[in-house]
Each structure stands twice: as structure tokens, then as C-alpha cells.
Amino acid sequence: MPAHFSHRILLINPNSSTATTQMMLRIGRAGLDEGSELVGVTAKRAPRMILTPSQLAAAAEEVVEMATAGTADCNGLIVSAFGDPGLDIIRKHSPIPATGLCEASMLEAAAGGRRFGVATVTPDLIPIIDQRAASLGLGALYTGVRCTHDDPTALTADSDRLNGKLGEAVEECLRKDDAQVVIIGGGPLGQAAVCLGKTFDIPIIAPISAAIRQIRLQMQFFSSLTYQS
């Protein structure tokens, strides 16, 4: 007999790597209760890893298309790229709760007035990350981005090297920027974020896990409103 799920969450990977989607799903499913299901869809027109603002902007259209196609049988939606491409448009038209990796991570990192920074591998996306912090009203707590200096595609292909270089960027967030919490900024960096969370004594925000927690809160709130009405 097939399992029955009370909630179904759609994870949209704006990058075109199915391996990245499967990694995201493994991490996300670890944060679900038994009554929830997480399913994923992968972009086809985007690069395997989004590295520039123009690529991120171009991804938004396909993300909205995938959201439109998938909302009919889902209770919540996650845009699983750190720039949250298409999220604002989705919110205007979708009947279900939605969040993105950057939004969910920053809201969680800033909880309680904590100063937070971002460690990532994509220097060209730093202005986008800066803008997201400002648009969320978190600029006063945001300590900025520290980035690795290697080619992002090559670095993410070597997990040990990726963890080491991101760890150095985390240390810079702490020592140079006085961050109290550090976000690992990127969907394809999801597994590295989980590993680094076990290495540091300070909170390391893994964006996929943060998005799962955020969408669960949104769905609970949405359900309470529906029940009351």
C-alpha cells in the first residue's frame, strides 16, 4: 500500500544538475516529519550551477513555470537557489506558501538579533546577496559575504577541498566581520553546509534545512488561517 502524506512540498532546483537536486532532497527529507513528502524538479534551461547575476535573472522565468506546473498538488514550495529567483513573482500568483534558500537562511540567522554573515563560492553573486539582506530589512545585522577564491565549478567537484575553503571563509566571517552566525550561501553547497555545521562551535546555517523549517512554519500558519475561516 502506498504511503499517505498529509503535506507535499515541491523543491525547485533552478540549476540544471539532477545530482544537485537529489542531494538537496536527501538533506531536505531529513528535516521532515513522517506525514510530509518532499519532491523535486530540476531546471532544463539553466547552467548546471548558477554563477552570475544574469544567469540568476534568466533562471527566474523557468522557476515560475515549474512553480505554476507544480502547485496544484503541493502544499508548499521552496526555490532552492540562494538568490531566490522568481520567488516574488511566485508569491503574487501562488495559492500555497513559498520560500527560498536565501530568505529562509537569513531570517533564521538573524533570529534574536544575531549578526550574521555568508560564506560562499560565487563572488559575482555578492551584490545579489547584499540586496536580499537589505530587502528583508536585515541590513543592520548583516556582516557581509566572505568568498572562496577558486573556480566555483572546480571547487564544488572536490568535496574535501570545498569544505576546507568554505571553512576558511567561515573563519573570516567570524574573525574579520564579527559575525555570530554564518550561512553557507548556495544550494549546491548543501552537503558542505551540513558537514561544516558539525565542525564549528557557532551556528552554521545550512540553507536547505533552513528552508524546510521555514516552509513548515508557513504551512502551519496557512493551515491555521484556513481552519479559522
GROMACS .gro file of C-alpha atoms in nm:
model
  229
    1MET     CA    1   0.000   0.000   0.000
    2PRO     CA    2   0.148   0.341  -0.095
    3ALA     CA    3   0.233   0.582   0.185
    4HIS     CA    4  -0.014   0.859   0.258
    5PHE     CA    5   0.127   1.209   0.304
    6SER     CA    6  -0.065   1.494   0.461
    7HIS     CA    7   0.173   1.755   0.318
    8ARG     CA    8   0.362   1.765  -0.011
    9ILE     CA    9   0.643   2.017  -0.059
   10LEU     CA   10   0.787   2.099  -0.401
   11LEU     CA   11   1.160   2.179  -0.416
   12ILE     CA   12   1.258   2.365  -0.733
   13ASN     CA   13   1.626   2.348  -0.830
   14PRO     CA   14   1.697   2.644  -1.062
   15ASN     CA   15   2.032   2.483  -1.153
   16SER     CA   16   2.016   2.215  -1.423
   17SER     CA   17   2.201   1.944  -1.228
   18THR     CA   18   1.982   1.648  -1.133
   19ALA     CA   19   2.259   1.527  -0.900
   20THR     CA   20   2.231   1.856  -0.711
   21THR     CA   21   1.854   1.811  -0.690
   22GLN     CA   22   1.895   1.463  -0.541
   23MET     CA   23   2.144   1.597  -0.285
   24MET     CA   24   1.902   1.874  -0.190
   25LEU     CA   25   1.620   1.624  -0.150
   26ARG     CA   26   1.827   1.398   0.078
   27ILE     CA   27   1.910   1.690   0.306
   28GLY     CA   28   1.557   1.830   0.300
   29ARG     CA   29   1.389   1.500   0.375
   30ALA     CA   30   1.594   1.464   0.692
   31GLY     CA   31   1.405   1.762   0.832
   32LEU     CA   32   1.052   1.641   0.756
   33ASP     CA   33   0.802   1.462   0.976
   34GLU     CA   34   0.654   1.131   0.872
   35GLY     CA   35   0.344   1.293   0.730
   36SER     CA   36   0.528   1.511   0.480
   37GLU     CA   37   0.673   1.441   0.137
   38LEU     CA   38   0.941   1.637  -0.047
   39VAL     CA   39   0.956   1.614  -0.425
   40GLY     CA   40   1.194   1.790  -0.660
   41VAL     CA   41   1.206   1.933  -1.010
   42THR     CA   42   1.516   2.045  -1.198
   43ALA     CA   43   1.560   2.331  -1.441
   44LYS     CA   44   1.647   2.241  -1.800
   45ARG     CA   45   1.746   2.576  -1.950
   46ALA     CA   46   1.985   2.697  -1.677
   47PRO     CA   47   2.354   2.609  -1.635
   48ARG     CA   48   2.447   2.324  -1.403
   49MET     CA   49   2.548   2.584  -1.145
   50ILE     CA   50   2.429   2.945  -1.146
   51LEU     CA   51   2.730   3.175  -1.107
   52THR     CA   52   2.633   3.524  -1.228
   53PRO     CA   53   2.350   3.777  -1.180
   54SER     CA   54   2.245   3.739  -1.544
   55GLN     CA   55   2.216   3.361  -1.506
   56LEU     CA   56   2.016   3.407  -1.187
   57ALA     CA   57   1.780   3.654  -1.352
   58ALA     CA   58   1.734   3.425  -1.652
   59ALA     CA   59   1.652   3.133  -1.421
   60ALA     CA   60   1.354   3.314  -1.271
   61GLU     CA   61   1.129   3.258  -1.572
   62GLU     CA   62   1.175   2.881  -1.569
   63VAL     CA   63   1.137   2.870  -1.190
   64VAL     CA   64   0.798   3.042  -1.221
   65GLU     CA   65   0.698   2.797  -1.493
   66MET     CA   66   0.790   2.499  -1.274
   67ALA     CA   67   0.607   2.651  -0.979
   68THR     CA   68   0.293   2.706  -1.186
   69ALA     CA   69   0.300   2.348  -1.308
   70GLY     CA   70   0.361   2.201  -0.964
   71THR     CA   71   0.141   2.396  -0.723
   72ALA     CA   72  -0.182   2.208  -0.797
   73ASP     CA   73  -0.086   1.904  -0.587
   74CYS     CA   74   0.152   2.064  -0.335
   75ASN     CA   75   0.111   2.241  -0.001
   76GLY     CA   76   0.438   2.435  -0.001
   77LEU     CA   77   0.716   2.538  -0.234
   78ILE     CA   78   1.091   2.603  -0.200
   79VAL     CA   79   1.305   2.789  -0.453
   80SER     CA   80   1.632   2.609  -0.394
   81ALA     CA   81   1.890   2.863  -0.513
   82PHE     CA   82   2.046   3.121  -0.287
   83GLY     CA   83   1.934   3.422  -0.489
   84ASP     CA   84   1.565   3.317  -0.461
   85PRO     CA   85   1.500   3.366  -0.836
   86GLY     CA   86   1.131   3.405  -0.917
   87LEU     CA   87   1.017   3.392  -0.555
   88ASP     CA   88   0.849   3.734  -0.553
   89ILE     CA   89   0.653   3.652  -0.870
   90ILE     CA   90   0.552   3.312  -0.735
   91ARG     CA   91   0.417   3.473  -0.419
   92LYS     CA   92   0.197   3.706  -0.620
   93HIS     CA   93   0.025   3.421  -0.803
   94SER     CA   94   0.064   3.102  -0.600
   95PRO     CA   95  -0.214   2.985  -0.367
   96ILE     CA   96   0.036   2.800  -0.144
   97PRO     CA   97   0.319   2.918   0.087
   98ALA     CA   98   0.661   2.963  -0.071
   99THR     CA   99   1.013   3.045   0.044
  100GLY     CA  100   1.367   3.050  -0.091
  101LEU     CA  101   1.706   2.946   0.042
  102CYS     CA  102   1.838   3.299   0.094
  103GLU     CA  103   1.524   3.432   0.259
  104ALA     CA  104   1.483   3.133   0.492
  105SER     CA  105   1.852   3.128   0.587
  106MET     CA  106   1.873   3.499   0.662
  107LEU     CA  107   1.554   3.504   0.868
  108GLU     CA  108   1.678   3.211   1.074
  109ALA     CA  109   2.030   3.350   1.111
  110ALA     CA  110   1.902   3.689   1.230
  111ALA     CA  111   1.664   3.546   1.489
  112GLY     CA  112   1.717   3.707   1.828
  113GLY     CA  113   1.912   3.995   1.678
  114ARG     CA  114   2.217   3.790   1.587
  115ARG     CA  115   2.478   3.932   1.349
  116PHE     CA  116   2.519   3.703   1.052
  117GLY     CA  117   2.748   3.663   0.756
  118VAL     CA  118   2.753   3.449   0.444
  119ALA     CA  119   3.030   3.218   0.321
  120THR     CA  120   3.004   3.115  -0.043
  121VAL     CA  121   3.190   3.034  -0.365
  122THR     CA  122   3.027   3.275  -0.613
  123PRO     CA  123   3.184   3.623  -0.594
  124ASP     CA  124   2.974   3.759  -0.880
  125LEU     CA  125   2.658   3.699  -0.677
  126ILE     CA  126   2.770   3.903  -0.376
  127PRO     CA  127   2.567   4.212  -0.482
  128ILE     CA  128   2.254   3.994  -0.508
  129ILE     CA  129   2.312   3.857  -0.159
  130ASP     CA  130   2.365   4.210  -0.028
  131GLN     CA  131   2.036   4.317  -0.187
  132ARG     CA  132   1.846   4.026  -0.034
  133ALA     CA  133   1.964   4.118   0.316
  134ALA     CA  134   1.853   4.477   0.260
  135SER     CA  135   1.515   4.380   0.110
  136LEU     CA  136   1.442   4.160   0.411
  137GLY     CA  137   1.512   4.451   0.645
  138LEU     CA  138   1.816   4.277   0.793
  139GLY     CA  139   2.090   4.515   0.678
  140ALA     CA  140   2.178   4.623   1.033
  141LEU     CA  141   2.257   4.262   1.132
  142TYR     CA  142   2.420   4.154   0.806
  143THR     CA  143   2.802   4.149   0.825
  144GLY     CA  144   2.860   4.072   0.456
  145VAL     CA  145   2.997   3.793   0.241
  146ARG     CA  146   3.329   3.612   0.255
  147CYS     CA  147   3.407   3.418  -0.060
  148THR     CA  148   3.645   3.144  -0.168
  149HIS     CA  149   3.894   3.233  -0.443
  150ASP     CA  150   3.891   2.913  -0.652
  151ASP     CA  151   3.688   2.846  -0.964
  152PRO     CA  152   3.341   2.763  -0.825
  153THR     CA  153   3.270   2.474  -1.063
  154ALA     CA  154   3.603   2.304  -0.999
  155LEU     CA  155   3.579   2.364  -0.626
  156THR     CA  156   3.233   2.210  -0.589
  157ALA     CA  157   3.357   1.899  -0.772
  158ASP     CA  158   3.603   1.829  -0.487
  159SER     CA  159   3.410   1.794  -0.161
  160ASP     CA  160   3.712   1.787   0.069
  161ARG     CA  161   3.865   2.097  -0.087
  162LEU     CA  162   3.525   2.268  -0.092
  163ASN     CA  163   3.475   2.205   0.280
  164GLY     CA  164   3.823   2.334   0.357
  165LYS     CA  165   3.792   2.654   0.155
  166LEU     CA  166   3.442   2.728   0.282
  167GLY     CA  167   3.568   2.668   0.634
  168GLU     CA  168   3.830   2.937   0.577
  169ALA     CA  169   3.559   3.175   0.456
  170VAL     CA  170   3.355   3.099   0.769
  171GLU     CA  171   3.657   3.182   0.984
  172GLU     CA  172   3.688   3.517   0.805
  173CYS     CA  173   3.322   3.594   0.876
  174LEU     CA  174   3.388   3.533   1.243
  175ARG     CA  175   3.729   3.697   1.287
  176LYS     CA  176   3.711   3.988   1.045
  177ASP     CA  177   3.339   4.070   1.043
  178ASP     CA  178   3.240   3.971   1.397
  179ALA     CA  179   2.954   3.752   1.274
  180GLN     CA  180   2.777   3.540   1.536
  181VAL     CA  181   2.615   3.310   1.282
  182VAL     CA  182   2.732   3.211   0.932
  183ILE     CA  183   2.517   3.097   0.641
  184ILE     CA  184   2.666   2.871   0.374
  185GLY     CA  185   2.529   3.053   0.073
  186GLY     CA  186   2.430   2.821  -0.209
  187GLY     CA  187   2.201   2.533  -0.294
  188PRO     CA  188   2.481   2.325  -0.449
  189LEU     CA  189   2.674   2.382  -0.124
  190GLY     CA  190   2.408   2.200   0.076
  191GLN     CA  191   2.617   1.898   0.175
  192ALA     CA  192   2.915   2.116   0.260
  193ALA     CA  193   2.688   2.320   0.489
  194VAL     CA  194   2.582   2.007   0.674
  195CYS     CA  195   2.946   1.898   0.718
  196LEU     CA  196   3.063   2.241   0.835
  197GLY     CA  197   2.779   2.257   1.084
  198LYS     CA  198   2.947   1.970   1.268
  199THR     CA  199   3.288   2.143   1.264
  200PHE     CA  200   3.221   2.483   1.419
  201ASP     CA  201   3.102   2.570   1.768
  202ILE     CA  202   2.899   2.868   1.642
  203PRO     CA  203   2.576   2.817   1.445
  204ILE     CA  204   2.627   2.734   1.077
  205ILE     CA  205   2.305   2.775   0.879
  206ALA     CA  206   2.253   2.507   0.615
  207PRO     CA  207   2.018   2.676   0.366
  208ILE     CA  208   1.819   2.372   0.257
  209SER     CA  209   1.743   2.271   0.615
  210ALA     CA  210   1.652   2.630   0.698
  211ALA     CA  211   1.412   2.641   0.404
  212ILE     CA  212   1.245   2.321   0.521
  213ARG     CA  213   1.192   2.468   0.867
  214GLN     CA  214   1.062   2.794   0.720
  215ILE     CA  215   0.816   2.632   0.479
  216ARG     CA  216   0.684   2.407   0.755
  217LEU     CA  217   0.614   2.715   0.969
  218GLN     CA  218   0.442   2.886   0.677
  219MET     CA  219   0.228   2.582   0.604
  220GLN     CA  220   0.125   2.556   0.969
  221PHE     CA  221   0.025   2.923   0.971
  222PHE     CA  222  -0.160   2.884   0.640
  223SER     CA  223  -0.346   2.580   0.775
  224SER     CA  224  -0.450   2.769   1.089
  225LEU     CA  225  -0.590   3.053   0.879
  226THR     CA  226  -0.778   2.809   0.659
  227TYR     CA  227  -0.918   2.631   0.963
  228GLN     CA  228  -1.031   2.957   1.122
  229SER     CA  229  -1.205   3.071   0.806
   0.00000   0.00000   0.00000
